[in-house]
Coordinates of C-alpha atoms and ligand atoms in Angstrom, one line a residue:
M1 CA 71.8 -126.9 -289.9
A2 CA 70.8 -130.7 -289.9
S3 CA 67.3 -131.8 -287.9
L4 CA 67.7 -133.2 -285.0
M5 CA 66.1 -136.7 -285.5
G6 CA 64.3 -138.2 -282.3
Q7 CA 65.7 -140.9 -280.4
M8 CA 62.6 -143.4 -280.5
M9 CA 62.8 -147.3 -280.5
Q10 CA 61.5 -148.0 -284.6
M11 CA 58.6 -150.7 -283.8
P12 CA 56.2 -151.6 -286.7
L13 CA 53.2 -150.6 -285.2
M14 CA 52.1 -154.8 -285.5
I15 CA 48.2 -155.8 -285.5
S16 CA 50.1 -159.0 -283.7
S17 CA 51.0 -156.7 -280.9
L18 CA 47.3 -156.1 -279.8
I19 CA 46.2 -159.6 -278.9
V20 CA 49.7 -160.2 -277.4
H21 CA 49.2 -157.4 -275.3
A22 CA 45.7 -158.8 -274.3
A23 CA 46.7 -162.5 -273.1
R24 CA 49.5 -160.7 -271.2
H25 CA 47.6 -158.0 -269.4
S26 CA 43.9 -159.3 -269.5
A27 CA 44.8 -163.1 -269.9
D28 CA 42.1 -164.2 -268.1
T29 CA 39.6 -161.8 -269.3
E30 CA 36.3 -163.6 -271.4
I31 CA 35.3 -164.0 -274.8
V32 CA 31.9 -165.2 -274.8
S33 CA 30.5 -166.1 -278.3
K34 CA 26.8 -167.6 -279.3
R35 CA 27.9 -170.0 -281.8
V36 CA 26.3 -171.5 -284.8
E37 CA 26.0 -174.6 -283.3
G38 CA 23.6 -173.0 -280.8
D39 CA 25.1 -173.2 -277.4
I40 CA 27.4 -170.4 -275.7
H41 CA 31.1 -170.9 -275.8
R42 CA 33.6 -169.3 -273.5
T43 CA 36.9 -168.3 -273.6
D44 CA 39.7 -165.9 -273.0
W45 CA 42.5 -163.7 -274.2
K46 CA 44.9 -165.6 -273.0
H47 CA 43.7 -169.0 -275.1
T48 CA 42.4 -166.8 -278.2
E49 CA 46.4 -165.4 -278.5
L50 CA 47.5 -169.1 -278.2
R51 CA 45.0 -170.7 -280.8
A52 CA 45.6 -167.6 -283.6
R53 CA 49.4 -169.1 -282.9
K54 CA 48.4 -172.4 -283.6
L55 CA 46.3 -171.3 -286.6
A56 CA 49.3 -169.4 -288.2
Q57 CA 51.3 -172.3 -288.1
A58 CA 48.1 -174.0 -289.8
L59 CA 47.7 -171.7 -292.5
A60 CA 51.4 -171.7 -293.3
R61 CA 51.6 -175.5 -293.5
L62 CA 48.6 -175.1 -295.9
G63 CA 51.3 -173.2 -298.1
C64 CA 50.2 -169.5 -297.2
T65 CA 52.8 -167.1 -297.7
A66 CA 53.2 -163.5 -297.3
G67 CA 50.3 -161.1 -299.0
D68 CA 48.2 -163.9 -299.6
R69 CA 44.5 -163.4 -299.4
V70 CA 42.2 -165.5 -296.7
A71 CA 38.8 -165.1 -297.0
T72 CA 36.1 -165.6 -294.2
L73 CA 32.4 -165.9 -294.5
A74 CA 31.5 -165.8 -290.9
W75 CA 29.3 -164.4 -288.2
N76 CA 30.9 -162.5 -284.9
G77 CA 32.5 -165.3 -282.9
Y78 CA 35.5 -166.3 -281.3
R79 CA 36.6 -168.9 -284.4
H80 CA 36.6 -165.3 -286.9
L81 CA 38.4 -163.4 -283.8
E82 CA 41.5 -166.0 -284.3
I83 CA 41.4 -165.8 -288.2
Y84 CA 41.5 -162.3 -287.8
Y85 CA 44.5 -162.4 -286.0
A86 CA 46.4 -165.2 -287.2
V87 CA 45.9 -164.0 -290.7
S88 CA 47.3 -160.7 -290.1
G89 CA 49.6 -161.5 -287.8
S90 CA 51.6 -163.8 -290.5
E91 CA 51.6 -161.4 -292.6
L92 CA 48.5 -162.6 -294.9
V93 CA 45.4 -160.4 -295.4
C94 CA 41.8 -161.1 -293.9
H95 CA 39.2 -160.7 -296.6
T96 CA 35.9 -160.4 -294.8
I97 CA 33.2 -161.2 -297.3
N98 CA 29.7 -160.1 -296.3
P99 CA 27.7 -163.3 -296.6
R100 CA 24.3 -161.5 -297.4
L101 CA 25.5 -160.5 -300.7
F102 CA 24.0 -162.5 -303.7
P103 CA 26.3 -165.2 -304.3
E104 CA 27.0 -163.8 -307.4
Q105 CA 28.9 -160.9 -306.0
I106 CA 30.8 -163.1 -303.4
A107 CA 32.1 -165.1 -306.4
W108 CA 32.8 -161.7 -308.0
I109 CA 34.6 -160.2 -304.7
A110 CA 36.6 -163.6 -304.0
N111 CA 37.9 -164.0 -307.6
D112 CA 38.9 -160.4 -307.7
A113 CA 40.9 -160.5 -304.6
A114 CA 42.4 -164.1 -305.8
D115 CA 41.2 -165.5 -302.2
K116 CA 43.4 -168.3 -301.7
V117 CA 41.9 -169.9 -298.2
L118 CA 38.1 -169.5 -297.3
C119 CA 37.0 -170.4 -293.9
F120 CA 33.5 -170.2 -293.5
D121 CA 30.9 -171.1 -290.8
L122 CA 28.6 -173.8 -290.7
T123 CA 25.8 -171.9 -291.8
F124 CA 27.4 -171.0 -295.1
L125 CA 28.0 -174.6 -296.3
P126 CA 25.0 -175.3 -298.7
L127 CA 25.9 -172.0 -300.3
V128 CA 30.0 -172.4 -300.5
E129 CA 29.2 -175.7 -302.0
K130 CA 27.2 -174.2 -304.7
L131 CA 29.7 -171.5 -305.6
A132 CA 33.0 -173.6 -305.1
P133 CA 32.8 -174.3 -309.0
S134 CA 33.5 -170.7 -309.8
L135 CA 36.0 -169.9 -307.3
P136 CA 39.2 -170.7 -309.4
S137 CA 41.3 -169.1 -306.8
I138 CA 40.8 -171.1 -303.5
K139 CA 43.0 -174.2 -303.0
H140 CA 41.8 -175.0 -299.4
Y141 CA 38.3 -174.5 -297.7
V142 CA 38.3 -174.5 -294.1
L143 CA 34.8 -175.2 -292.1
M144 CA 34.8 -173.1 -288.8
T145 CA 33.8 -176.1 -286.4
D146 CA 34.9 -179.3 -284.9
W147 CA 34.9 -183.1 -286.4
A148 CA 31.8 -184.0 -284.0
H149 CA 30.2 -181.0 -286.7
M150 CA 31.7 -182.1 -289.9
P151 CA 29.4 -183.0 -292.4
Q152 CA 29.5 -186.8 -293.4
Q153 CA 29.8 -185.3 -297.5
S154 CA 30.4 -182.6 -299.1
T155 CA 30.6 -181.8 -302.9
I156 CA 33.6 -179.7 -301.7
A157 CA 36.6 -182.1 -302.4
N158 CA 38.9 -182.0 -299.7
L159 CA 37.2 -179.7 -296.7
R160 CA 39.1 -179.6 -293.6
C161 CA 37.9 -178.7 -290.4
Y162 CA 39.1 -175.7 -288.1
E163 CA 39.5 -177.3 -284.8
D164 CA 41.0 -180.4 -286.5
L165 CA 43.9 -177.4 -287.8
V166 CA 44.2 -175.9 -284.8
D167 CA 44.6 -179.1 -283.1
N168 CA 47.4 -180.7 -285.1
E169 CA 50.1 -177.4 -284.0
N170 CA 52.1 -176.9 -280.9
G171 CA 51.5 -173.1 -280.8
E172 CA 55.4 -172.5 -280.7
Y173 CA 55.3 -169.4 -283.5
A174 CA 56.7 -166.0 -282.9
W175 CA 54.5 -163.8 -284.1
P176 CA 57.0 -161.5 -287.5
E177 CA 57.7 -158.0 -287.3
F178 CA 57.1 -155.9 -291.0
D179 CA 56.6 -152.9 -292.7
E180 CA 53.7 -151.3 -290.9
N181 CA 52.5 -150.5 -294.5
T182 CA 51.3 -154.0 -295.3
A183 CA 48.1 -154.9 -295.9
S184 CA 46.2 -156.2 -293.0
S185 CA 42.7 -157.0 -294.8
I186 CA 40.5 -156.2 -297.1
C187 CA 36.8 -155.2 -297.2
Y188 CA 34.5 -154.7 -300.3
T189 CA 32.5 -151.3 -300.0
S190 CA 28.5 -152.6 -299.7
G191 CA 27.8 -151.9 -303.7
T192 CA 24.9 -149.5 -303.6
T193 CA 25.9 -148.5 -306.9
G194 CA 28.1 -150.9 -309.7
N195 CA 30.4 -153.3 -308.9
P196 CA 31.8 -153.8 -305.3
K197 CA 34.9 -152.1 -304.7
G198 CA 38.1 -153.5 -302.1
A199 CA 39.3 -151.4 -299.1
V200 CA 42.6 -152.6 -298.3
Y201 CA 44.0 -151.5 -294.8
S202 CA 47.4 -151.9 -293.3
H203 CA 48.9 -152.6 -289.9
R204 CA 49.7 -149.1 -289.3
S205 CA 46.2 -147.9 -290.3
T206 CA 44.4 -150.5 -288.4
L207 CA 46.3 -149.4 -284.8
L208 CA 46.0 -146.0 -285.5
H209 CA 42.1 -146.5 -286.2
A210 CA 42.1 -148.5 -282.9
Y211 CA 43.7 -145.9 -281.0
A212 CA 41.2 -143.8 -282.0
A213 CA 38.1 -145.9 -281.5
A214 CA 38.8 -146.1 -277.6
L215 CA 39.0 -142.4 -277.0
P216 CA 36.6 -141.3 -274.4
D217 CA 35.0 -139.2 -277.2
S218 CA 34.9 -141.8 -279.8
L219 CA 33.7 -145.4 -278.6
D220 CA 35.4 -145.0 -274.9
C221 CA 36.5 -148.4 -274.6
S222 CA 37.4 -149.3 -271.2
A223 CA 38.5 -152.5 -269.4
K224 CA 35.7 -152.3 -267.3
D225 CA 33.6 -152.6 -270.0
V226 CA 31.5 -155.7 -271.2
I227 CA 31.3 -155.0 -275.5
L228 CA 29.1 -156.6 -277.7
P229 CA 29.4 -155.6 -281.2
V230 CA 26.1 -156.4 -283.4
V231 CA 27.7 -155.0 -286.3
P232 CA 29.3 -157.9 -288.2
M233 CA 33.2 -158.6 -288.4
F234 CA 32.3 -158.4 -292.3
H235 CA 31.3 -155.1 -291.9
V236 CA 34.4 -153.2 -291.9
N237 CA 35.9 -154.9 -289.1
A238 CA 33.3 -154.5 -286.6
W239 CA 33.8 -150.8 -286.9
S240 CA 37.1 -151.4 -285.3
L241 CA 35.7 -153.5 -282.2
P242 CA 37.8 -156.6 -282.4
Y243 CA 41.0 -154.4 -282.6
A244 CA 39.9 -151.4 -279.7
V245 CA 38.7 -154.0 -277.5
P246 CA 42.3 -156.2 -277.0
L247 CA 43.6 -152.5 -276.8
V248 CA 41.6 -152.0 -273.5
G249 CA 41.4 -155.6 -272.1
A250 CA 37.3 -155.4 -272.0
K251 CA 35.2 -158.5 -271.9
L252 CA 34.0 -159.3 -275.9
V253 CA 30.8 -161.0 -276.4
M254 CA 29.6 -162.2 -279.6
P255 CA 26.2 -162.7 -280.6
G256 CA 26.6 -165.6 -283.8
P257 CA 23.9 -165.6 -286.0
H258 CA 21.3 -164.9 -283.0
L259 CA 20.9 -161.3 -284.0
D260 CA 16.9 -161.5 -283.1
G261 CA 15.5 -159.2 -280.6
K262 CA 15.1 -162.1 -278.3
S263 CA 18.5 -163.4 -278.6
L264 CA 20.4 -160.2 -278.2
Y265 CA 18.3 -159.1 -275.5
E266 CA 19.1 -162.4 -273.6
L267 CA 23.0 -162.2 -274.5
F268 CA 23.2 -158.1 -273.5
E269 CA 21.4 -159.3 -270.1
G270 CA 23.1 -162.9 -269.3
E271 CA 26.5 -160.9 -269.8
K272 CA 26.2 -157.6 -268.4
V273 CA 26.8 -155.9 -271.4
T274 CA 28.0 -152.1 -271.0
F275 CA 28.2 -151.4 -274.5
S276 CA 27.1 -151.9 -278.1
A277 CA 27.1 -151.0 -281.8
G278 CA 25.0 -151.4 -284.6
V279 CA 23.4 -150.0 -287.4
P280 CA 19.4 -148.2 -286.9
T281 CA 17.9 -151.7 -288.0
V282 CA 19.1 -153.8 -285.5
W283 CA 17.8 -151.5 -282.7
L284 CA 14.5 -151.6 -284.4
G285 CA 14.0 -155.7 -283.7
L286 CA 15.5 -155.1 -280.2
I287 CA 13.9 -152.0 -279.1
N288 CA 10.3 -153.8 -280.2
Y289 CA 11.1 -156.8 -278.2
V290 CA 11.8 -155.2 -275.4
Q291 CA 9.4 -152.6 -276.0
Q292 CA 6.2 -156.1 -276.0
N293 CA 7.5 -157.5 -273.5
K294 CA 7.7 -154.8 -270.9
L295 CA 11.3 -155.4 -270.3
R296 CA 14.4 -153.3 -269.0
F297 CA 18.2 -152.9 -269.9
T298 CA 19.7 -153.3 -266.7
S299 CA 23.4 -153.1 -267.7
L300 CA 23.9 -151.1 -271.1
K301 CA 24.7 -147.9 -271.0
R302 CA 25.9 -147.1 -274.1
T303 CA 25.6 -147.7 -278.1
V304 CA 26.7 -146.6 -280.6
I305 CA 24.7 -146.2 -283.9
G306 CA 25.9 -145.8 -287.2
G307 CA 26.1 -146.9 -291.2
S308 CA 23.4 -145.0 -291.5
A309 CA 21.4 -141.8 -290.1
C310 CA 19.8 -142.6 -286.7
P311 CA 16.3 -141.5 -286.5
P312 CA 16.1 -139.4 -283.8
A313 CA 13.0 -141.0 -282.3
M314 CA 14.8 -144.1 -282.0
M315 CA 17.4 -142.2 -280.1
R316 CA 14.7 -140.8 -277.9
T317 CA 13.2 -144.2 -277.5
L318 CA 16.9 -145.4 -276.1
E319 CA 17.4 -142.5 -273.9
D320 CA 14.3 -141.6 -272.2
E321 CA 12.7 -145.5 -272.2
F322 CA 15.6 -147.1 -271.7
G323 CA 18.2 -144.7 -270.0
V324 CA 20.5 -145.9 -272.8
E325 CA 22.8 -143.2 -274.5
V326 CA 22.9 -143.0 -277.9
I327 CA 26.4 -142.1 -279.9
H328 CA 25.5 -141.0 -283.5
A329 CA 28.8 -142.1 -285.5
W330 CA 29.2 -141.5 -289.4
G331 CA 31.7 -143.2 -291.2
M332 CA 32.8 -145.3 -294.4
T333 CA 34.3 -148.9 -295.3
E334 CA 37.0 -146.4 -296.7
M335 CA 37.6 -144.6 -294.0
S336 CA 38.0 -147.9 -291.7
P337 CA 35.4 -146.7 -290.6
L338 CA 35.5 -144.1 -288.0
G339 CA 35.0 -140.3 -289.0
T340 CA 32.9 -138.8 -286.8
L341 CA 31.0 -139.6 -283.6
A342 CA 28.4 -136.8 -281.9
K343 CA 29.5 -136.4 -278.6
L344 CA 28.5 -132.9 -276.3
K345 CA 31.4 -130.2 -275.3
T346 CA 31.9 -128.8 -271.8
K347 CA 29.9 -125.5 -272.6
H348 CA 27.0 -127.8 -273.7
A349 CA 26.2 -128.4 -270.4
E350 CA 24.1 -125.8 -269.2
L351 CA 21.8 -126.3 -272.4
D352 CA 18.5 -127.4 -272.3
A353 CA 17.2 -130.8 -273.2
A354 CA 15.7 -129.9 -276.8
A355 CA 19.4 -128.0 -277.7
K356 CA 21.7 -130.9 -276.6
H357 CA 19.5 -133.6 -278.3
S358 CA 19.4 -131.3 -281.6
I359 CA 23.4 -131.6 -281.6
L360 CA 23.5 -135.0 -280.7
E361 CA 21.2 -136.0 -283.7
K362 CA 24.0 -134.7 -285.9
Q363 CA 26.5 -136.9 -287.3
G364 CA 29.3 -135.3 -284.9
R365 CA 33.0 -134.2 -284.6
V366 CA 35.4 -135.5 -286.2
V367 CA 38.2 -137.9 -284.3
Y368 CA 41.5 -136.7 -284.2
G369 CA 43.3 -138.5 -287.3
V370 CA 40.2 -137.4 -289.6
D371 CA 40.1 -133.9 -291.4
M372 CA 37.2 -132.8 -293.0
L373 CA 35.9 -130.0 -295.7
I374 CA 32.6 -129.1 -297.4
L375 CA 33.3 -128.0 -301.2
D376 CA 31.1 -126.3 -303.9
D377 CA 30.3 -128.0 -306.9
N378 CA 33.6 -126.3 -308.4
D379 CA 35.3 -127.7 -305.5
K380 CA 35.6 -124.8 -303.5
P381 CA 35.8 -125.0 -299.3
L382 CA 32.4 -123.9 -298.0
P383 CA 32.0 -122.1 -294.9
W384 CA 31.1 -123.9 -291.5
D385 CA 28.4 -122.0 -290.2
G386 CA 26.2 -124.8 -289.7
K387 CA 23.8 -123.6 -293.2
A388 CA 26.3 -124.4 -296.2
A389 CA 25.8 -127.5 -297.8
G390 CA 28.2 -129.3 -299.6
N391 CA 30.0 -132.4 -300.5
L392 CA 32.1 -134.1 -298.1
V393 CA 35.4 -134.7 -298.2
V394 CA 38.1 -136.5 -295.8
R395 CA 41.6 -136.9 -295.3
G396 CA 43.6 -138.8 -293.1
P397 CA 45.9 -142.2 -292.2
W398 CA 43.0 -144.6 -291.7
I399 CA 41.7 -143.2 -295.1
I400 CA 42.0 -145.2 -298.4
E401 CA 44.5 -143.5 -301.2
N402 CA 43.0 -145.7 -303.9
Y403 CA 40.6 -148.5 -304.3
Y404 CA 42.2 -152.1 -304.4
K405 CA 43.5 -152.6 -308.4
G406 CA 42.0 -148.9 -308.6
E407 CA 43.2 -147.7 -311.9
T408 CA 42.2 -144.5 -311.4
S409 CA 42.8 -142.2 -308.2
P410 CA 39.2 -141.4 -306.8
L411 CA 40.8 -138.4 -304.8
V412 CA 40.2 -134.3 -305.7
T413 CA 42.9 -131.9 -305.0
V414 CA 41.6 -129.0 -302.7
N415 CA 44.9 -126.3 -302.0
G416 CA 47.5 -128.3 -302.8
Q417 CA 45.8 -131.4 -300.7
Q418 CA 44.7 -134.7 -301.7
W419 CA 41.2 -135.5 -300.1
F420 CA 39.1 -138.2 -300.5
P421 CA 35.1 -137.5 -301.7
T422 CA 32.6 -139.5 -299.6
G423 CA 29.6 -138.7 -302.1
D424 CA 27.5 -137.4 -298.7
V425 CA 26.2 -133.9 -298.5
A426 CA 27.1 -132.4 -295.2
T427 CA 27.1 -128.9 -293.2
I428 CA 29.9 -128.1 -290.4
D429 CA 28.5 -125.7 -287.7
P430 CA 31.1 -123.5 -286.4
D431 CA 31.7 -126.0 -283.4
G432 CA 33.0 -128.9 -285.8
Y433 CA 29.8 -130.7 -286.1
M434 CA 29.0 -132.1 -289.5
Q435 CA 25.2 -133.0 -290.2
I436 CA 24.5 -135.0 -293.5
T437 CA 22.2 -133.8 -295.9
D438 CA 22.3 -136.3 -297.9
R439 CA 24.2 -138.4 -300.7
S440 CA 25.2 -136.6 -303.6
K441 CA 24.1 -139.9 -305.6
D442 CA 20.6 -139.4 -303.9
V443 CA 20.0 -136.4 -303.5
I444 CA 16.8 -134.1 -304.3
K445 CA 17.0 -131.0 -305.9
S446 CA 13.6 -129.0 -306.0
G447 CA 13.4 -125.8 -308.1
G448 CA 17.4 -125.6 -307.4
E449 CA 17.3 -126.2 -303.3
W450 CA 18.6 -129.1 -301.8
I451 CA 16.1 -130.9 -299.9
S452 CA 17.1 -133.5 -297.6
S453 CA 15.5 -137.2 -297.8
I454 CA 17.0 -137.9 -294.5
E455 CA 15.7 -135.4 -292.8
L456 CA 12.0 -136.0 -294.6
E457 CA 12.6 -140.0 -293.4
N458 CA 13.4 -138.9 -290.1
I459 CA 10.1 -137.6 -289.9
A460 CA 8.1 -140.3 -291.2
M461 CA 9.7 -142.7 -289.1
A462 CA 8.5 -140.6 -286.0
H463 CA 4.8 -141.5 -287.0
P464 CA 3.2 -144.3 -285.0
A465 CA 2.1 -146.1 -288.0
V466 CA 5.6 -146.3 -289.3
H467 CA 7.7 -149.3 -289.7
E468 CA 10.3 -148.2 -292.4
A469 CA 10.3 -144.9 -294.7
A470 CA 12.7 -143.9 -297.5
V471 CA 12.4 -140.6 -299.7
I472 CA 13.4 -140.5 -303.4
A473 CA 13.3 -137.9 -305.8
C474 CA 10.4 -137.9 -308.7
R475 CA 11.2 -136.0 -311.7
H476 CA 8.6 -133.0 -311.7
P477 CA 8.0 -130.6 -314.9
M478 CA 8.1 -127.5 -312.6
C479 CA 10.7 -128.3 -310.1
D480 CA 12.6 -130.7 -311.8
E481 CA 12.6 -133.0 -308.5
R482 CA 10.1 -133.5 -305.8
P483 CA 10.6 -135.9 -302.8
L484 CA 8.0 -138.7 -302.9
L485 CA 8.2 -140.7 -299.8
V486 CA 7.9 -145.0 -299.8
V487 CA 6.6 -146.4 -296.5
V488 CA 6.2 -149.5 -295.0
K489 CA 3.3 -149.6 -292.5
K490 CA 3.8 -151.1 -289.1
P491 CA 1.7 -154.4 -288.8
S492 CA -2.1 -153.7 -288.2
A493 CA -1.6 -149.7 -288.6
D494 CA -3.9 -147.8 -290.8
V495 CA -3.0 -144.7 -292.1
T496 CA -3.7 -142.5 -295.3
A497 CA -1.4 -141.1 -297.3
Q498 CA -3.1 -137.7 -296.7
E499 CA -2.7 -138.4 -292.6
L500 CA 1.4 -139.0 -292.9
L501 CA 1.6 -135.5 -295.4
A502 CA -0.2 -133.8 -292.6
F503 CA 1.8 -134.9 -290.0
F504 CA 4.9 -132.8 -291.9
E505 CA 3.4 -129.8 -291.2
G506 CA 5.3 -127.8 -288.7
R507 CA 8.3 -129.8 -289.0
I508 CA 9.5 -128.8 -291.7
A509 CA 9.3 -126.1 -294.6
K510 CA 6.0 -126.1 -296.6
W511 CA 7.6 -126.8 -300.1
Q512 CA 9.8 -129.6 -298.3
I513 CA 6.6 -131.8 -297.8
P514 CA 6.5 -134.6 -300.2
D515 CA 4.0 -134.3 -302.6
D516 CA 3.1 -137.7 -302.8
V517 CA 3.3 -141.2 -300.4
A518 CA 3.2 -144.8 -301.8
F519 CA 2.7 -147.7 -299.5
V520 CA 4.5 -150.9 -299.8
S521 CA 5.1 -154.0 -298.1
E522 CA 8.6 -153.9 -298.0
L523 CA 12.1 -151.8 -299.1
P524 CA 14.7 -153.1 -301.0
H525 CA 17.9 -153.4 -299.1
T526 CA 21.9 -153.7 -299.7
A527 CA 23.5 -156.5 -297.5
T528 CA 24.4 -154.1 -295.0
G529 CA 20.6 -153.1 -294.6
K530 CA 20.7 -149.6 -296.2
I531 CA 18.0 -149.2 -298.5
Q532 CA 18.4 -149.2 -301.9
K533 CA 17.6 -146.0 -303.4
L534 CA 18.7 -146.6 -306.8
K535 CA 16.4 -149.8 -307.4
L536 CA 13.6 -147.5 -305.2
R537 CA 13.6 -145.0 -308.2
E538 CA 13.5 -147.6 -310.8
Q539 CA 10.9 -149.1 -309.2
F540 CA 8.9 -145.4 -309.0
K541 CA 10.5 -144.5 -312.1
E542 CA 6.8 -144.5 -313.7
H543 CA 5.2 -143.0 -310.6
R544 CA 3.1 -139.7 -311.3
L545 CA 3.3 -137.1 -308.9
P546 CA -0.1 -135.5 -308.3
T547 CA 1.3 -131.8 -308.5
A548 CA 3.0 -132.8 -311.9
Ligands
AMP1 P1 29.6 -148.1 -295.6 O1 30.6 -147.9 -296.7 O2 28.9 -149.2 -296.7 O3 29.7 -148.5 -294.5 O4 28.5 -146.8 -296.3 C1 29.1 -145.4 -295.7 C2 28.0 -144.5 -296.1 O5 26.8 -145.1 -295.2 C3 28.8 -143.4 -295.8 O6 29.1 -142.3 -296.8 C4 27.2 -142.6 -295.7 O7 26.3 -142.1 -297.1 C5 26.2 -143.6 -294.5 N1 26.5 -143.3 -293.8 C6 27.0 -144.2 -292.7 N2 27.2 -143.7 -291.5 C7 25.7 -142.4 -291.5 C8 25.5 -141.8 -290.7 N3 25.5 -142.3 -289.4 N4 24.4 -140.6 -290.9 C9 24.1 -140.9 -291.9 N5 24.8 -141.8 -293.4 C10 25.7 -142.5 -293.0

């Protein structure tokens, strides 16, 4: 017998529907941006949708047609948000470029994506002027500012003014409907190794991901919230917040380039922010500022921290000292990015604080839509016993099948299904809580046993004299590799290598304690703030461990 087909409407999942929804149902809900120009700008969802329509008209007038890439070099702000919707909504592809990359890498990425238009904040005018000769595909340069702030002259011929483009249109534009699998945006991975690779998201993947992101056990977004993404819009679409916030109709606050502790704190307090999101490094600066000035957070209830492992000491400070709930999350550019978040289950309610903490410090459980496995070196699934550590693979409708222009599929086949290898090594406990124990490209294998560099770094970070710490594998004649702790001390802090190593006693198995400590003035970081372990290993290639 033939299947009975469902009789529901066929409506493609379109990114434009999010802003239309917000404009209709949360019309006067505010969008507040700290501008590059230094002032605070206020608008709302209704005007943002109107201006996005005008910008879509302007892009069409510039000659953009379906599939063309429109790139951005921009901070979090209302114009960047308008570009997100105007570009994807009109069947173009929004390519958010990370301005913190090295200039040569930016040019490489823009050329790889064959960007046609580049929209950029005032901050980046000198950079774009320098890069323009090496960007042959870009036909239009749009400076994201008004006439008053346009430069008198520029080496960029025919530099356009964003506000001028928007003002010249009437907004009589109907968002088109097209195949929901059409590309909506591209984000390149941070490039810890080799050339960056592009992840190409679709309207469908973005909408499904936004639904999942807004759920209570995910980011828990509500119309009652005031949400400030510190995570940049060029870092995996600010972890979906530019989509999840209009989906629920919350107030959105954006910090522009002002990411220091003082500016962020003033914006949090001034706009009564309830929820935020960012990488651990951002919180280091904010916590320092708040502690030094003996301040409190009066509205902030919770924050999601991810992108790299959140040090437990940071979680404790935010929760115990400031009453801010920390949601530890794990994901990747290739995963749109959400994969797992650490939230408790009902059955954990009776646990004591220490037991709760040990669950919440993990990377967490998958959101519905993501499936995961851990595999041994022969791609055989390992048990979820919280002990066996293996290569973490994932699948789901917002996880890439291939990279942009990818010639060979990155996927692995397990039990007839295709999975994306994350390059992370993890355990999964019987309740489904995943814990990253290391990265397969950055793992310490001592005498055939895994040592978690993350665990060692977390311990080191809890030492009061340590500002930042990284653990790398160092060659060892007996064990193959042994851990070396590389430390940046806090200004004016004084600590010896012996004292630091003694700090590990009783906190970890004896054989896992680093063999040596190297003090440095700073650690090398990628453009997204992750420690560049490969570079660090290169730096310490000749380091001789005292045990060797
Ligand atoms: P990216 O695509 O630049 O966001 O990098 C993704 C990678 O960052 C992941 O594969 C992990 O190695 C790392 N990562 C992200 N979130 C976490 C986390 N919460 N804990 C540990 N590592 C993380």
